[in-house]
Short mmCIF file of N, CA, C and O in Angstrom, two decimals:
data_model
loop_
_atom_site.label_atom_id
_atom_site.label_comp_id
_atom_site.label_asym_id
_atom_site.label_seq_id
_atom_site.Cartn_x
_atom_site.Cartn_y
_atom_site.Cartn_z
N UNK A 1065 48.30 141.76 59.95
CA UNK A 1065 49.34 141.99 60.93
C UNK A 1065 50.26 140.77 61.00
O UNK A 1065 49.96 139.59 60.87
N UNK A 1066 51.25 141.24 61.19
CA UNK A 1066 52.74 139.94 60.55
C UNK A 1066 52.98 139.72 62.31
O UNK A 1066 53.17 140.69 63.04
N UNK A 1067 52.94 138.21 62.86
CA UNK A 1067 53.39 137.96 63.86
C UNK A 1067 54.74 138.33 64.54
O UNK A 1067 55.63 138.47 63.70
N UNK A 1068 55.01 138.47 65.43
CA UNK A 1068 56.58 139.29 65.83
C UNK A 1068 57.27 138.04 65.85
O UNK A 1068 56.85 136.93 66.18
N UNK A 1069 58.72 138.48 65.33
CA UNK A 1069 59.98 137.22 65.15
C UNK A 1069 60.44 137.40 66.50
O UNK A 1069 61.18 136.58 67.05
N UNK A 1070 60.00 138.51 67.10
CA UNK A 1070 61.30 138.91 68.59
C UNK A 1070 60.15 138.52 69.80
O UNK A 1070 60.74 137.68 70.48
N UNK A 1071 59.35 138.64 70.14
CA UNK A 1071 58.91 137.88 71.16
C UNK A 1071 57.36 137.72 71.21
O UNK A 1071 56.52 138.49 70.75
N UNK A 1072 57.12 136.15 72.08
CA UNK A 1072 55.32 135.52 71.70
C UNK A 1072 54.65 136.29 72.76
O UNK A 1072 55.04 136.55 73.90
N UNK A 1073 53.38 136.65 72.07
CA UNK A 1073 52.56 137.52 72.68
C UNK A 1073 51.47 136.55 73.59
O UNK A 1073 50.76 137.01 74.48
N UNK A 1074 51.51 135.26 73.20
CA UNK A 1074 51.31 134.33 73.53
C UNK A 1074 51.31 133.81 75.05
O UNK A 1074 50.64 133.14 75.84
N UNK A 1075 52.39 134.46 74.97
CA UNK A 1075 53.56 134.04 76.35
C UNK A 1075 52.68 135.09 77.75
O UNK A 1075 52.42 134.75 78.90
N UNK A 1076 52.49 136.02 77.23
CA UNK A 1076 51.58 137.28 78.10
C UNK A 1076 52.87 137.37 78.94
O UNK A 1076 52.64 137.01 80.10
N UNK A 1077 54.09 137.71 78.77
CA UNK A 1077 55.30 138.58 79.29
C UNK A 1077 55.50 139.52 78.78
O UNK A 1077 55.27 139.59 77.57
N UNK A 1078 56.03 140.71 79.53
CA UNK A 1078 56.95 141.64 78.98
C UNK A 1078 58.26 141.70 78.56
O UNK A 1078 59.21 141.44 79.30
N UNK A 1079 58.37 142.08 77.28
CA UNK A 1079 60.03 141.44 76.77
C UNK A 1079 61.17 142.52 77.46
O UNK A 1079 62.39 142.48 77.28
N UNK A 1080 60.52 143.36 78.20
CA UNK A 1080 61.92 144.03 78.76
C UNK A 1080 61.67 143.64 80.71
O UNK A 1080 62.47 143.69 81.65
N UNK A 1081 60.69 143.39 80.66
CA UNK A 1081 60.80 142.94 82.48
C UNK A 1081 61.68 141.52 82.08
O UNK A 1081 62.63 141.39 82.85
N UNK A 1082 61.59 140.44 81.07
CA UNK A 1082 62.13 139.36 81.31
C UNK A 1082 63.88 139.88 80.68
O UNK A 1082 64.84 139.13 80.80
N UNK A 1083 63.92 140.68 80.29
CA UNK A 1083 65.48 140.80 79.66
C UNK A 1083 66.13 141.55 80.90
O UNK A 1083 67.28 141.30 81.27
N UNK A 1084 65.16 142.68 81.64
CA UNK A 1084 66.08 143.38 82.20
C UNK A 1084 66.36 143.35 83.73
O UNK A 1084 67.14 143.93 84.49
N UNK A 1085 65.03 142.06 83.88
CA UNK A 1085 64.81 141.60 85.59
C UNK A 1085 64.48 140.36 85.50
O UNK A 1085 63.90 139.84 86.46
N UNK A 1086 64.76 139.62 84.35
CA UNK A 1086 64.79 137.94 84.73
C UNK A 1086 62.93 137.64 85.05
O UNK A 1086 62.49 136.57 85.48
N UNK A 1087 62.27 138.60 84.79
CA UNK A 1087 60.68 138.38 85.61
C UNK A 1087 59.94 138.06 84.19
O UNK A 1087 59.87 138.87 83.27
N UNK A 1088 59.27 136.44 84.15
CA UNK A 1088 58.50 135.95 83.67
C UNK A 1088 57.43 135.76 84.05
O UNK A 1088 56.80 134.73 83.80
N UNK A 1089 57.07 136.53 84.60
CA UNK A 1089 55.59 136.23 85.13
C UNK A 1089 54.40 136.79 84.24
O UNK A 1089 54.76 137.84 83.73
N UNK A 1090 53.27 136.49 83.93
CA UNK A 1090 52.37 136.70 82.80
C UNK A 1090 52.04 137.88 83.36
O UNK A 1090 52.27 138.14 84.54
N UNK A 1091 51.38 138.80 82.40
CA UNK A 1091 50.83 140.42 82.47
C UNK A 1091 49.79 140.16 81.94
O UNK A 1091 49.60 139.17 81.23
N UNK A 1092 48.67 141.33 82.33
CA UNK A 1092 47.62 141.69 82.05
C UNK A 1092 47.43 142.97 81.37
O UNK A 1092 46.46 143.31 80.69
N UNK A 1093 48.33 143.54 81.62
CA UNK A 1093 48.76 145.32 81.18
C UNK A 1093 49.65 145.14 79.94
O UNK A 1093 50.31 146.15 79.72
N UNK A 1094 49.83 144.27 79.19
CA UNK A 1094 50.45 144.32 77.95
C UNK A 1094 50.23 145.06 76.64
O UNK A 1094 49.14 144.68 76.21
N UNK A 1095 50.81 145.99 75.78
CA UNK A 1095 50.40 146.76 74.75
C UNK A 1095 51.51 146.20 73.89
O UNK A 1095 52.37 145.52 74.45
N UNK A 1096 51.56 146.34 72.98
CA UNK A 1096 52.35 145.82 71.35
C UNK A 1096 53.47 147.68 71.17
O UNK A 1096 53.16 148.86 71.28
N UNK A 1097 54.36 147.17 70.94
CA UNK A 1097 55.28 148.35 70.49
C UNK A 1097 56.01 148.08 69.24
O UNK A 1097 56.62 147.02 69.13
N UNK A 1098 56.00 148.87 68.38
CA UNK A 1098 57.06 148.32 67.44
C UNK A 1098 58.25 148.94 67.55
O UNK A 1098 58.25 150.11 67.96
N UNK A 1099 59.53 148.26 67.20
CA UNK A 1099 60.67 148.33 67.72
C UNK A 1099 61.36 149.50 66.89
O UNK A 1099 62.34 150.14 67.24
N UNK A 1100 60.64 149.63 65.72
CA UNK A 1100 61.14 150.67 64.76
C UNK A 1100 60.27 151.94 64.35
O UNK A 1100 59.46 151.97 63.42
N UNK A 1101 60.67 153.28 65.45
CA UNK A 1101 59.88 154.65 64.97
C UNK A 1101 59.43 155.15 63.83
O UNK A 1101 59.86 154.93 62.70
N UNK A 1102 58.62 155.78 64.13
CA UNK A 1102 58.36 156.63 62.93
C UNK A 1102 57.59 156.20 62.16
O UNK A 1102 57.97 155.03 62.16
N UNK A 1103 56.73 156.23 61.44
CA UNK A 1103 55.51 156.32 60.36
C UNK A 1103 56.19 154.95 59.21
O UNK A 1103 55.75 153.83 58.96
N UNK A 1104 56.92 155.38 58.93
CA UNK A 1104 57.48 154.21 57.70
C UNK A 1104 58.24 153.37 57.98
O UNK A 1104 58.62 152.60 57.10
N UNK A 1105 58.72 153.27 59.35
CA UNK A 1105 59.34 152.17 59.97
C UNK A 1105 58.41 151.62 60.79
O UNK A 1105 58.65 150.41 60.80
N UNK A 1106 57.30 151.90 61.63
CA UNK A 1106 56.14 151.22 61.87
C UNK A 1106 55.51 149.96 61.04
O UNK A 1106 55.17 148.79 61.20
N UNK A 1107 55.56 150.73 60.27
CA UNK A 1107 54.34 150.04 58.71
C UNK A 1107 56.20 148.63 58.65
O UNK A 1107 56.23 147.46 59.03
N UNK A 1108 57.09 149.25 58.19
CA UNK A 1108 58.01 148.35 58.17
C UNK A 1108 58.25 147.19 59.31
O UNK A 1108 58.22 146.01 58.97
N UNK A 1109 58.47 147.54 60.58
CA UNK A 1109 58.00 146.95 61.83
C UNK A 1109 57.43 146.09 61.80
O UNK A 1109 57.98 145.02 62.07
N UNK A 1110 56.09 146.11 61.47
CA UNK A 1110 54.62 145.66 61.43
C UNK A 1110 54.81 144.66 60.56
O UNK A 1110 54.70 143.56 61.09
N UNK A 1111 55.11 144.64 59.14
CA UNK A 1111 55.49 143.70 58.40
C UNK A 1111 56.61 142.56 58.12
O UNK A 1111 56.48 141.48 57.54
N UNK A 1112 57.82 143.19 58.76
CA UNK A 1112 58.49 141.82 59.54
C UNK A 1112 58.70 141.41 60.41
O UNK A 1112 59.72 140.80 60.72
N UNK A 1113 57.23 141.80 61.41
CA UNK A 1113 57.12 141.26 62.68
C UNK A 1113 58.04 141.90 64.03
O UNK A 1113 58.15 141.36 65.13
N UNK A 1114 58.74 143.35 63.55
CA UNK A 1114 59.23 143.86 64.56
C UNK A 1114 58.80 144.19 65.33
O UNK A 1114 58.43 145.35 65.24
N UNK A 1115 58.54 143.55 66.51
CA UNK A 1115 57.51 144.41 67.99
C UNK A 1115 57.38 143.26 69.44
O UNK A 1115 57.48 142.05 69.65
N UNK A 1116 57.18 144.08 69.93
CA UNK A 1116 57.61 143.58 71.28
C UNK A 1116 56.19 143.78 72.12
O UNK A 1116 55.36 144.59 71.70
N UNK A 1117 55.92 142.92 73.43
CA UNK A 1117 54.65 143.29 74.06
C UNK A 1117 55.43 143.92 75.36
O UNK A 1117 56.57 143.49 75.58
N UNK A 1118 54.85 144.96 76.26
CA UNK A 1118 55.83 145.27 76.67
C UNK A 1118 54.38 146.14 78.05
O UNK A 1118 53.30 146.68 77.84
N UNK A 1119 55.05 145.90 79.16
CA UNK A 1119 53.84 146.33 80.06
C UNK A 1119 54.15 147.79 80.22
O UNK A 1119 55.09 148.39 79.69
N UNK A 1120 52.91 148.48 81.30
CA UNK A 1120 53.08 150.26 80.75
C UNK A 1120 54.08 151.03 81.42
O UNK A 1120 54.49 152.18 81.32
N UNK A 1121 54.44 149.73 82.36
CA UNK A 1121 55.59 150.46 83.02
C UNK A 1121 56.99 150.87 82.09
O UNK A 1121 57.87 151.64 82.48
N UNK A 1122 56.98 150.12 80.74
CA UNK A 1122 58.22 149.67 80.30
C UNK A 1122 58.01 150.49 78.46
O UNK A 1122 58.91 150.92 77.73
N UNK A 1123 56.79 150.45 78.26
CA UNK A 1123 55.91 150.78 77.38
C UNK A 1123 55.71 152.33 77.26
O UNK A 1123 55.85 152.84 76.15
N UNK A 1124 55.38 153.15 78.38
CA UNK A 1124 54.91 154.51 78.09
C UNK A 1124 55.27 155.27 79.62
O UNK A 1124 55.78 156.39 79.61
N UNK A 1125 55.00 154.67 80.75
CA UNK A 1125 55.14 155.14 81.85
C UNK A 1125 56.67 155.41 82.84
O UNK A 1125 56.82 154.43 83.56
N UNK A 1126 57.42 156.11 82.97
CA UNK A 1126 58.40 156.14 84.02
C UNK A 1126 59.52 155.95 83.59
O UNK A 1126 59.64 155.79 82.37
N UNK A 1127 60.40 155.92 84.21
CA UNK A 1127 62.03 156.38 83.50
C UNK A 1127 61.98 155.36 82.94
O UNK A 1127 61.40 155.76 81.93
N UNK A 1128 62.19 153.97 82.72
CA UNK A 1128 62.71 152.69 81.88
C UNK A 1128 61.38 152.48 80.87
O UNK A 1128 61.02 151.39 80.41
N UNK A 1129 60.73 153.78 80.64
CA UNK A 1129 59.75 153.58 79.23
C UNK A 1129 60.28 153.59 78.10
O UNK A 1129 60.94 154.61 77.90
N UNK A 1130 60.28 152.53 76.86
CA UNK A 1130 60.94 152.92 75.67
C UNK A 1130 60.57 154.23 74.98
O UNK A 1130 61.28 154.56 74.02
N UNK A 1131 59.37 155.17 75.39
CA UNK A 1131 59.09 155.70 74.56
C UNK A 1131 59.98 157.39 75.55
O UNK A 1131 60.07 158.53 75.10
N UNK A 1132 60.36 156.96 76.67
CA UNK A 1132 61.24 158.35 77.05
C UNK A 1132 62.84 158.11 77.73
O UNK A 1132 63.55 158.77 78.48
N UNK A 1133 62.99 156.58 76.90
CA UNK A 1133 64.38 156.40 77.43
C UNK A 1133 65.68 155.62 76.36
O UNK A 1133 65.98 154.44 76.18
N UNK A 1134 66.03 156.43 76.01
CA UNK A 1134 66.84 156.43 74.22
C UNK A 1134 67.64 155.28 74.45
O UNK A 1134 67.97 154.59 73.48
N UNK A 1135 68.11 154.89 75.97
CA UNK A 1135 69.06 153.67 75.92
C UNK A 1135 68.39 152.19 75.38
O UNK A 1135 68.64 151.38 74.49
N UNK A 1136 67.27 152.36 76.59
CA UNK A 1136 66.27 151.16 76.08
C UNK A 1136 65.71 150.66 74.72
O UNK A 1136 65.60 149.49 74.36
N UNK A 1137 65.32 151.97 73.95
CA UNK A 1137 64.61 152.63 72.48
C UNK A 1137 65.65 151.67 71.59
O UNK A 1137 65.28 150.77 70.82
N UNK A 1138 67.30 152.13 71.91
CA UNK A 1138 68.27 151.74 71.20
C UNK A 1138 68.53 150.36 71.16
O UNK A 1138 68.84 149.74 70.14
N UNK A 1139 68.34 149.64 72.83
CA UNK A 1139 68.32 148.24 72.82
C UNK A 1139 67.45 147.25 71.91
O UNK A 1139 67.83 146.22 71.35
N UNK A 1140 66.39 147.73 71.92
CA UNK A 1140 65.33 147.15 71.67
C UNK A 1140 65.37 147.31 70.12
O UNK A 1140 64.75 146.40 69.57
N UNK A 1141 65.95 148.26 69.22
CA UNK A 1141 66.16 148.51 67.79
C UNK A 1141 67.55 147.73 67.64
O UNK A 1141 67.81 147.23 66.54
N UNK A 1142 68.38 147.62 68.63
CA UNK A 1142 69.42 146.05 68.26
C UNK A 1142 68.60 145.28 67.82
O UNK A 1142 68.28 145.19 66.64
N UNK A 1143 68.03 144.44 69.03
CA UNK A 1143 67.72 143.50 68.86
C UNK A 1143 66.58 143.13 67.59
O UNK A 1143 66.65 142.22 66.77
N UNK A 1144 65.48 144.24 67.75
CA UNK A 1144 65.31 143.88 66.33
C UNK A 1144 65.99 143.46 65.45
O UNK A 1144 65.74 142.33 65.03
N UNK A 1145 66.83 144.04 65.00
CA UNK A 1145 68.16 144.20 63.87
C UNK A 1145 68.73 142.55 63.75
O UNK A 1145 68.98 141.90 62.74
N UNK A 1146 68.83 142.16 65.17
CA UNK A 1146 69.66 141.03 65.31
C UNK A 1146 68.14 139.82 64.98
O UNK A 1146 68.42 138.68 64.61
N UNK A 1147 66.81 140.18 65.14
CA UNK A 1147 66.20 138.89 65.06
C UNK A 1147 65.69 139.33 63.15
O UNK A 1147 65.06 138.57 62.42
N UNK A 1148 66.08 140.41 62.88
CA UNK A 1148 65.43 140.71 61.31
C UNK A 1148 66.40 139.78 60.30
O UNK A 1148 66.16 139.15 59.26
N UNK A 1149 68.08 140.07 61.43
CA UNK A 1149 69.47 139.29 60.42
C UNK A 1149 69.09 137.48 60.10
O UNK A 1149 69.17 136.60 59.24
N UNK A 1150 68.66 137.74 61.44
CA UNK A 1150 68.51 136.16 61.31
C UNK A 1150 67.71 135.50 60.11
O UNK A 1150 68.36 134.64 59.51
N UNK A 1151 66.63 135.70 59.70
CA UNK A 1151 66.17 135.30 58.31
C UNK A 1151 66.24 136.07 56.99
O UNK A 1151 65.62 135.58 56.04
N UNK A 1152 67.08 137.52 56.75
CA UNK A 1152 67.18 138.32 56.41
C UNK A 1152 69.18 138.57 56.34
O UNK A 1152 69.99 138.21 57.20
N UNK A 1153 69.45 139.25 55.07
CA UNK A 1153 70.81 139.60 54.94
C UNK A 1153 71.14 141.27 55.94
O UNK A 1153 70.34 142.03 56.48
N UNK A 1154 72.33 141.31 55.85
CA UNK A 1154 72.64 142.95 56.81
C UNK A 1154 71.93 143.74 55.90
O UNK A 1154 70.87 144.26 56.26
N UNK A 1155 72.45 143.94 54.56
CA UNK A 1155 72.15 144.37 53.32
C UNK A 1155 70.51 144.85 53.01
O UNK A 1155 70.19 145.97 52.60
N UNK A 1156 69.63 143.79 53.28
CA UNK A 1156 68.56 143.83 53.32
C UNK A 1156 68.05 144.76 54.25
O UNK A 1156 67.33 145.70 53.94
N UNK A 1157 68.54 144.39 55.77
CA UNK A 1157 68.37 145.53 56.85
C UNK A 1157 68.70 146.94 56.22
O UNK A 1157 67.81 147.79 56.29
N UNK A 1158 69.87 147.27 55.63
CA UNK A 1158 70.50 148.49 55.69
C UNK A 1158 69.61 149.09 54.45
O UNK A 1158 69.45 150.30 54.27
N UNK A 1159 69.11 148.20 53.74
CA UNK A 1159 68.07 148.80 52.50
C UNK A 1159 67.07 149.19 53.04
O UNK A 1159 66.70 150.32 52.74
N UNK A 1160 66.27 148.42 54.03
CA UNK A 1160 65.06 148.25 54.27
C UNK A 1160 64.46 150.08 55.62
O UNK A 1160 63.51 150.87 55.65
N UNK A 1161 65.95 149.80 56.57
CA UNK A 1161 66.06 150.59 57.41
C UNK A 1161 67.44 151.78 57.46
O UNK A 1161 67.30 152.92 57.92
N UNK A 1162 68.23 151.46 57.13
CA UNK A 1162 68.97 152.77 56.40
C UNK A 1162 70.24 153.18 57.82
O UNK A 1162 71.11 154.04 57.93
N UNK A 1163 69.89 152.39 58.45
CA UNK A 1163 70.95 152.15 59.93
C UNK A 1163 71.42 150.98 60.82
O UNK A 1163 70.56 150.26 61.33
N UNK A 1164 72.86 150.71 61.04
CA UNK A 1164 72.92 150.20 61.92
C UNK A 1164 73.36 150.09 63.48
O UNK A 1164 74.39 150.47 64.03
N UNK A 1165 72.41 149.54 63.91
CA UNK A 1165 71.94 149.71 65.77
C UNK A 1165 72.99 148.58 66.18
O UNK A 1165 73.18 148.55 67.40
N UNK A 1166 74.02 147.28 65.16
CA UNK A 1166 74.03 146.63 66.40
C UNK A 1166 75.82 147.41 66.44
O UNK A 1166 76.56 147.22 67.41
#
C-alpha cells in the first residue's frame, strides 16, 4: 500500500472536516477513501497514494458523504489531480486517468 501524497493519516484528521470547517481535531472514526472510483482507478489510487482519511460523517454517512454527494466526490478528485500534478506531468494524469477534474 503506497502512502497518500494528499493527506497524513498520521495526523488522525479528517481531510474534509479540516478543508471544509477549519476542524483539526484528531478522530477516532477515521476510514481511508480513495479519491478515484471504480475498480481500476482504486488499484490506480492506491498506487499513487490517492486517498484521503475521512470520518463517517464525511466518508459514507449524511448529505456531505463523498460517497452520496457528487460536489464533494468532484472536489476531492481535483485535488487529487492537483497533488498527482505535482510530482507527475498533466499528460501522465490524462494517460493514467483519462479526465480532467481541475
Amino acid at each position: 500500500m503506497a502512502k497518500s501524497i494528499m493527506h497524513r493519516k498520521e495526523d488522525r484528521t479528517c481531510y474534509l472536516c479540516m478543508l471544509l470547517r477549519d476542524d483539526y481535531n484528531a478522530r477516532e472514526d477515521l476510514q481511508e477513501h480513495h479519491a478515484m472510483p471504480g475498480t481500476a482507478n482504486r488499484r490506480l489510487s492506491e498506487r499513487y497514494g490517492l486517498k484521503v482519511y475521512l470520518c463517517i460523517e464525511h466518508h459514507l454517512v449524511g448529505p456531505d458523504a463523498v460517497h452520496s454527494n457528487i460536489r464533494l466526490r468532484r472536489l476531492l478528485q481535483a485535488n487529487a489531480q492537483m497533488a498527482f500534478e505535482r510530482k507527475h506531468s498533466h499528460e501522465e494524469w490524462m494517460e493514467a486517468f483519462g479526465r480532467n477534474f481541475i
